[in-house]
Amino acid sequence: MFMYWEPLLGGVLIGLSATILMLMNGKVAGISGVLSGILKAQKGDRSWRILFVLGVVGGGVLASSAGFSFPDNFTSANLGIVMLAGLLVGIGTKLGNGCTSGHGICGIGRMSVRSLVATVVFMSAAALVVFVRLHWLA
């Protein structure tokens, strides 16, 4: 039986980390902005970004070693498809001026209308892709 505690705990931790980052540094925890900022960061702005990314990756490793599991199909995916999907997500992130985590978690939390619209568009597109994949391409 699927338990809701793991996703609930993950959501609480994501929200808590985004809130702490905003309160302590005035920074938005959108991963696309954090990653792109590593490549083009202003002086003195790179170290927190690197630590943030290391924390995201380290959190996954720590969760895995603590017994939390990834979906079964996580490792069986076609590498070419995954790379194409990553490229398309990157393009969409650039076009959308941010990613779902930045707009959905941080932007909506700041009452940004732009982020609300972006999140609705992201989630609607995701629902449409899932519908097409499951019902038309199956």
PDB file of C-alpha atoms in Angstrom:
ATOM      1  CA  MET A   1       0.000   0.000   0.000  1.00  0.00           C
ATOM      2  CA  PHE A   2       1.322   3.425  -0.955  1.00  0.00           C
ATOM      3  CA  MET A   3       2.098   5.569   2.043  1.00  0.00           C
ATOM      4  CA  TYR A   4       1.777   9.333   1.864  1.00  0.00           C
ATOM      5  CA  TRP A   5       4.310  10.044   4.594  1.00  0.00           C
ATOM      6  CA  GLU A   6       7.374  10.061   2.335  1.00  0.00           C
ATOM      7  CA  PRO A   7       5.991  12.584  -0.188  1.00  0.00           C
ATOM      8  CA  LEU A   8       4.563  14.677   2.647  1.00  0.00           C
ATOM      9  CA  LEU A   9       7.918  14.751   4.416  1.00  0.00           C
ATOM     10  CA  GLY A  10       9.667  15.616   1.141  1.00  0.00           C
ATOM     11  CA  GLY A  11       7.258  18.472   0.482  1.00  0.00           C
ATOM     12  CA  VAL A  12       7.680  19.840   3.987  1.00  0.00           C
ATOM     13  CA  LEU A  13      11.472  19.710   3.676  1.00  0.00           C
ATOM     14  CA  ILE A  14      11.413  21.420   0.273  1.00  0.00           C
ATOM     15  CA  GLY A  15       9.137  24.161   1.580  1.00  0.00           C
ATOM     16  CA  LEU A  16      11.237  24.572   4.707  1.00  0.00           C
ATOM     17  CA  SER A  17      14.487  24.804   2.755  1.00  0.00           C
ATOM     18  CA  ALA A  18      12.988  27.336   0.311  1.00  0.00           C
ATOM     19  CA  THR A  19      11.712  29.424   3.226  1.00  0.00           C
ATOM     20  CA  ILE A  20      15.047  29.330   5.039  1.00  0.00           C
ATOM     21  CA  LEU A  21      16.946  30.302   1.888  1.00  0.00           C
ATOM     22  CA  MET A  22      14.563  33.213   1.272  1.00  0.00           C
ATOM     23  CA  LEU A  23      14.653  34.430   4.884  1.00  0.00           C
ATOM     24  CA  MET A  24      18.400  34.022   5.414  1.00  0.00           C
ATOM     25  CA  ASN A  25      19.743  35.086   2.001  1.00  0.00           C
ATOM     26  CA  GLY A  26      16.832  36.646   0.125  1.00  0.00           C
ATOM     27  CA  LYS A  27      17.362  34.046  -2.622  1.00  0.00           C
ATOM     28  CA  VAL A  28      14.761  32.016  -4.507  1.00  0.00           C
ATOM     29  CA  ALA A  29      15.254  28.239  -4.407  1.00  0.00           C
ATOM     30  CA  GLY A  30      14.374  27.604  -8.064  1.00  0.00           C
ATOM     31  CA  ILE A  31      16.822  24.943  -9.174  1.00  0.00           C
ATOM     32  CA  SER A  32      17.176  26.245 -12.735  1.00  0.00           C
ATOM     33  CA  GLY A  33      18.195  29.665 -11.447  1.00  0.00           C
ATOM     34  CA  VAL A  34      20.534  28.126  -8.895  1.00  0.00           C
ATOM     35  CA  LEU A  35      22.225  25.947 -11.536  1.00  0.00           C
ATOM     36  CA  SER A  36      22.511  28.657 -14.173  1.00  0.00           C
ATOM     37  CA  GLY A  37      23.888  30.992 -11.515  1.00  0.00           C
ATOM     38  CA  ILE A  38      26.804  28.616 -10.943  1.00  0.00           C
ATOM     39  CA  LEU A  39      27.899  29.172 -14.538  1.00  0.00           C
ATOM     40  CA  LYS A  40      27.370  32.928 -14.596  1.00  0.00           C
ATOM     41  CA  ALA A  41      27.440  33.904 -10.928  1.00  0.00           C
ATOM     42  CA  GLN A  42      28.492  37.302  -9.707  1.00  0.00           C
ATOM     43  CA  LYS A  43      31.522  37.445  -7.436  1.00  0.00           C
ATOM     44  CA  GLY A  44      30.686  35.938  -4.045  1.00  0.00           C
ATOM     45  CA  ASP A  45      27.449  34.395  -5.310  1.00  0.00           C
ATOM     46  CA  ARG A  46      28.714  30.995  -6.439  1.00  0.00           C
ATOM     47  CA  SER A  47      29.501  29.179  -3.164  1.00  0.00           C
ATOM     48  CA  TRP A  48      25.942  29.048  -1.798  1.00  0.00           C
ATOM     49  CA  ARG A  49      24.731  27.772  -5.165  1.00  0.00           C
ATOM     50  CA  ILE A  50      27.287  24.957  -5.228  1.00  0.00           C
ATOM     51  CA  LEU A  51      26.397  24.016  -1.646  1.00  0.00           C
ATOM     52  CA  PHE A  52      22.694  24.049  -2.541  1.00  0.00           C
ATOM     53  CA  VAL A  53      23.226  21.657  -5.480  1.00  0.00           C
ATOM     54  CA  LEU A  54      25.469  19.409  -3.382  1.00  0.00           C
ATOM     55  CA  GLY A  55      22.722  19.346  -0.747  1.00  0.00           C
ATOM     56  CA  VAL A  56      20.106  18.320  -3.318  1.00  0.00           C
ATOM     57  CA  VAL A  57      22.284  15.505  -4.646  1.00  0.00           C
ATOM     58  CA  GLY A  58      23.496  14.529  -1.165  1.00  0.00           C
ATOM     59  CA  GLY A  59      19.918  14.449   0.095  1.00  0.00           C
ATOM     60  CA  GLY A  60      19.012  11.904  -2.576  1.00  0.00           C
ATOM     61  CA  VAL A  61      22.024   9.762  -1.712  1.00  0.00           C
ATOM     62  CA  LEU A  62      21.265  10.024   2.004  1.00  0.00           C
ATOM     63  CA  ALA A  63      17.585   9.154   1.479  1.00  0.00           C
ATOM     64  CA  SER A  64      18.547   6.163  -0.653  1.00  0.00           C
ATOM     65  CA  SER A  65      20.996   4.885   1.956  1.00  0.00           C
ATOM     66  CA  ALA A  66      18.339   5.374   4.655  1.00  0.00           C
ATOM     67  CA  GLY A  67      16.038   2.951   2.867  1.00  0.00           C
ATOM     68  CA  PHE A  68      13.888   5.286   0.775  1.00  0.00           C
ATOM     69  CA  SER A  69      13.521   3.949  -2.747  1.00  0.00           C
ATOM     70  CA  PHE A  70      13.391   5.394  -6.234  1.00  0.00           C
ATOM     71  CA  PRO A  71      10.665   4.295  -8.684  1.00  0.00           C
ATOM     72  CA  ASP A  72      11.344   0.902 -10.290  1.00  0.00           C
ATOM     73  CA  ASN A  73      11.567   2.343 -13.806  1.00  0.00           C
ATOM     74  CA  PHE A  74      14.108   4.985 -12.731  1.00  0.00           C
ATOM     75  CA  THR A  75      17.159   3.031 -13.866  1.00  0.00           C
ATOM     76  CA  SER A  76      15.612   1.244 -16.852  1.00  0.00           C
ATOM     77  CA  ALA A  77      14.902   4.393 -18.875  1.00  0.00           C
ATOM     78  CA  ASN A  78      16.393   4.828 -22.341  1.00  0.00           C
ATOM     79  CA  LEU A  79      19.365   7.210 -22.000  1.00  0.00           C
ATOM     80  CA  GLY A  80      18.644   8.923 -25.342  1.00  0.00           C
ATOM     81  CA  ILE A  81      15.043   9.612 -24.363  1.00  0.00           C
ATOM     82  CA  VAL A  82      16.168  10.918 -20.968  1.00  0.00           C
ATOM     83  CA  MET A  83      18.698  13.242 -22.624  1.00  0.00           C
ATOM     84  CA  LEU A  84      16.105  14.525 -25.103  1.00  0.00           C
ATOM     85  CA  ALA A  85      13.625  15.064 -22.266  1.00  0.00           C
ATOM     86  CA  GLY A  86      16.267  16.972 -20.296  1.00  0.00           C
ATOM     87  CA  LEU A  87      17.006  19.181 -23.288  1.00  0.00           C
ATOM     88  CA  LEU A  88      13.307  19.932 -23.786  1.00  0.00           C
ATOM     89  CA  VAL A  89      12.869  20.691 -20.090  1.00  0.00           C
ATOM     90  CA  GLY A  90      15.854  23.049 -20.241  1.00  0.00           C
ATOM     91  CA  ILE A  91      14.416  24.873 -23.242  1.00  0.00           C
ATOM     92  CA  GLY A  92      11.032  25.123 -21.543  1.00  0.00           C
ATOM     93  CA  THR A  93      12.655  26.399 -18.378  1.00  0.00           C
ATOM     94  CA  LYS A  94      14.429  29.140 -20.314  1.00  0.00           C
ATOM     95  CA  LEU A  95      11.222  30.078 -22.156  1.00  0.00           C
ATOM     96  CA  GLY A  96       9.192  30.018 -18.934  1.00  0.00           C
ATOM     97  CA  ASN A  97      11.714  32.178 -17.086  1.00  0.00           C
ATOM     98  CA  GLY A  98      12.177  29.515 -14.443  1.00  0.00           C
ATOM     99  CA  CYS A  99      11.190  26.045 -13.407  1.00  0.00           C
ATOM    100  CA  THR A 100       8.315  24.546 -11.502  1.00  0.00           C
ATOM    101  CA  SER A 101      10.186  24.663  -8.209  1.00  0.00           C
ATOM    102  CA  GLY A 102      10.994  28.341  -8.584  1.00  0.00           C
ATOM    103  CA  HIS A 103       7.545  29.390  -9.718  1.00  0.00           C
ATOM    104  CA  GLY A 104       5.449  26.796  -7.888  1.00  0.00           C
ATOM    105  CA  ILE A 105       7.107  26.774  -4.505  1.00  0.00           C
ATOM    106  CA  CYS A 106       8.787  30.138  -4.201  1.00  0.00           C
ATOM    107  CA  GLY A 107       6.836  32.329  -6.611  1.00  0.00           C
ATOM    108  CA  ILE A 108       3.372  31.341  -5.455  1.00  0.00           C
ATOM    109  CA  GLY A 109       4.579  31.628  -1.861  1.00  0.00           C
ATOM    110  CA  ARG A 110       5.473  35.266  -2.629  1.00  0.00           C
ATOM    111  CA  MET A 111       2.018  35.791  -4.204  1.00  0.00           C
ATOM    112  CA  SER A 112       3.474  36.334  -7.690  1.00  0.00           C
ATOM    113  CA  VAL A 113       0.746  36.337 -10.339  1.00  0.00           C
ATOM    114  CA  ARG A 114       3.347  35.551 -13.010  1.00  0.00           C
ATOM    115  CA  SER A 115       4.418  32.469 -11.059  1.00  0.00           C
ATOM    116  CA  LEU A 116       0.819  31.365 -10.551  1.00  0.00           C
ATOM    117  CA  VAL A 117       0.166  31.571 -14.303  1.00  0.00           C
ATOM    118  CA  ALA A 118       3.450  29.807 -15.089  1.00  0.00           C
ATOM    119  CA  THR A 119       2.676  26.986 -12.636  1.00  0.00           C
ATOM    120  CA  VAL A 120      -0.823  26.491 -14.057  1.00  0.00           C
ATOM    121  CA  VAL A 121       0.661  26.317 -17.577  1.00  0.00           C
ATOM    122  CA  PHE A 122       3.414  23.881 -16.478  1.00  0.00           C
ATOM    123  CA  MET A 123       1.000  21.571 -14.696  1.00  0.00           C
ATOM    124  CA  SER A 124      -1.597  21.695 -17.501  1.00  0.00           C
ATOM    125  CA  ALA A 125       1.066  20.809 -20.059  1.00  0.00           C
ATOM    126  CA  ALA A 126       2.258  17.949 -17.846  1.00  0.00           C
ATOM    127  CA  ALA A 127      -1.281  16.607 -17.479  1.00  0.00           C
ATOM    128  CA  LEU A 128      -1.781  16.811 -21.252  1.00  0.00           C
ATOM    129  CA  VAL A 129       1.478  14.948 -21.937  1.00  0.00           C
ATOM    130  CA  VAL A 130       0.532  12.192 -19.489  1.00  0.00           C
ATOM    131  CA  PHE A 131      -2.928  11.891 -21.038  1.00  0.00           C
ATOM    132  CA  VAL A 132      -1.512  11.676 -24.579  1.00  0.00           C
ATOM    133  CA  ARG A 133       1.158   9.185 -23.476  1.00  0.00           C
ATOM    134  CA  LEU A 134      -1.256   6.898 -21.654  1.00  0.00           C
ATOM    135  CA  HIS A 135      -4.302   7.106 -23.922  1.00  0.00           C
ATOM    136  CA  TRP A 136      -3.092   7.899 -27.431  1.00  0.00           C
ATOM    137  CA  LEU A 137       0.430   6.458 -27.593  1.00  0.00           C
ATOM    138  CA  ALA A 138      -0.076   3.371 -25.418  1.00  0.00           C
TER     139      ALA A 138
END
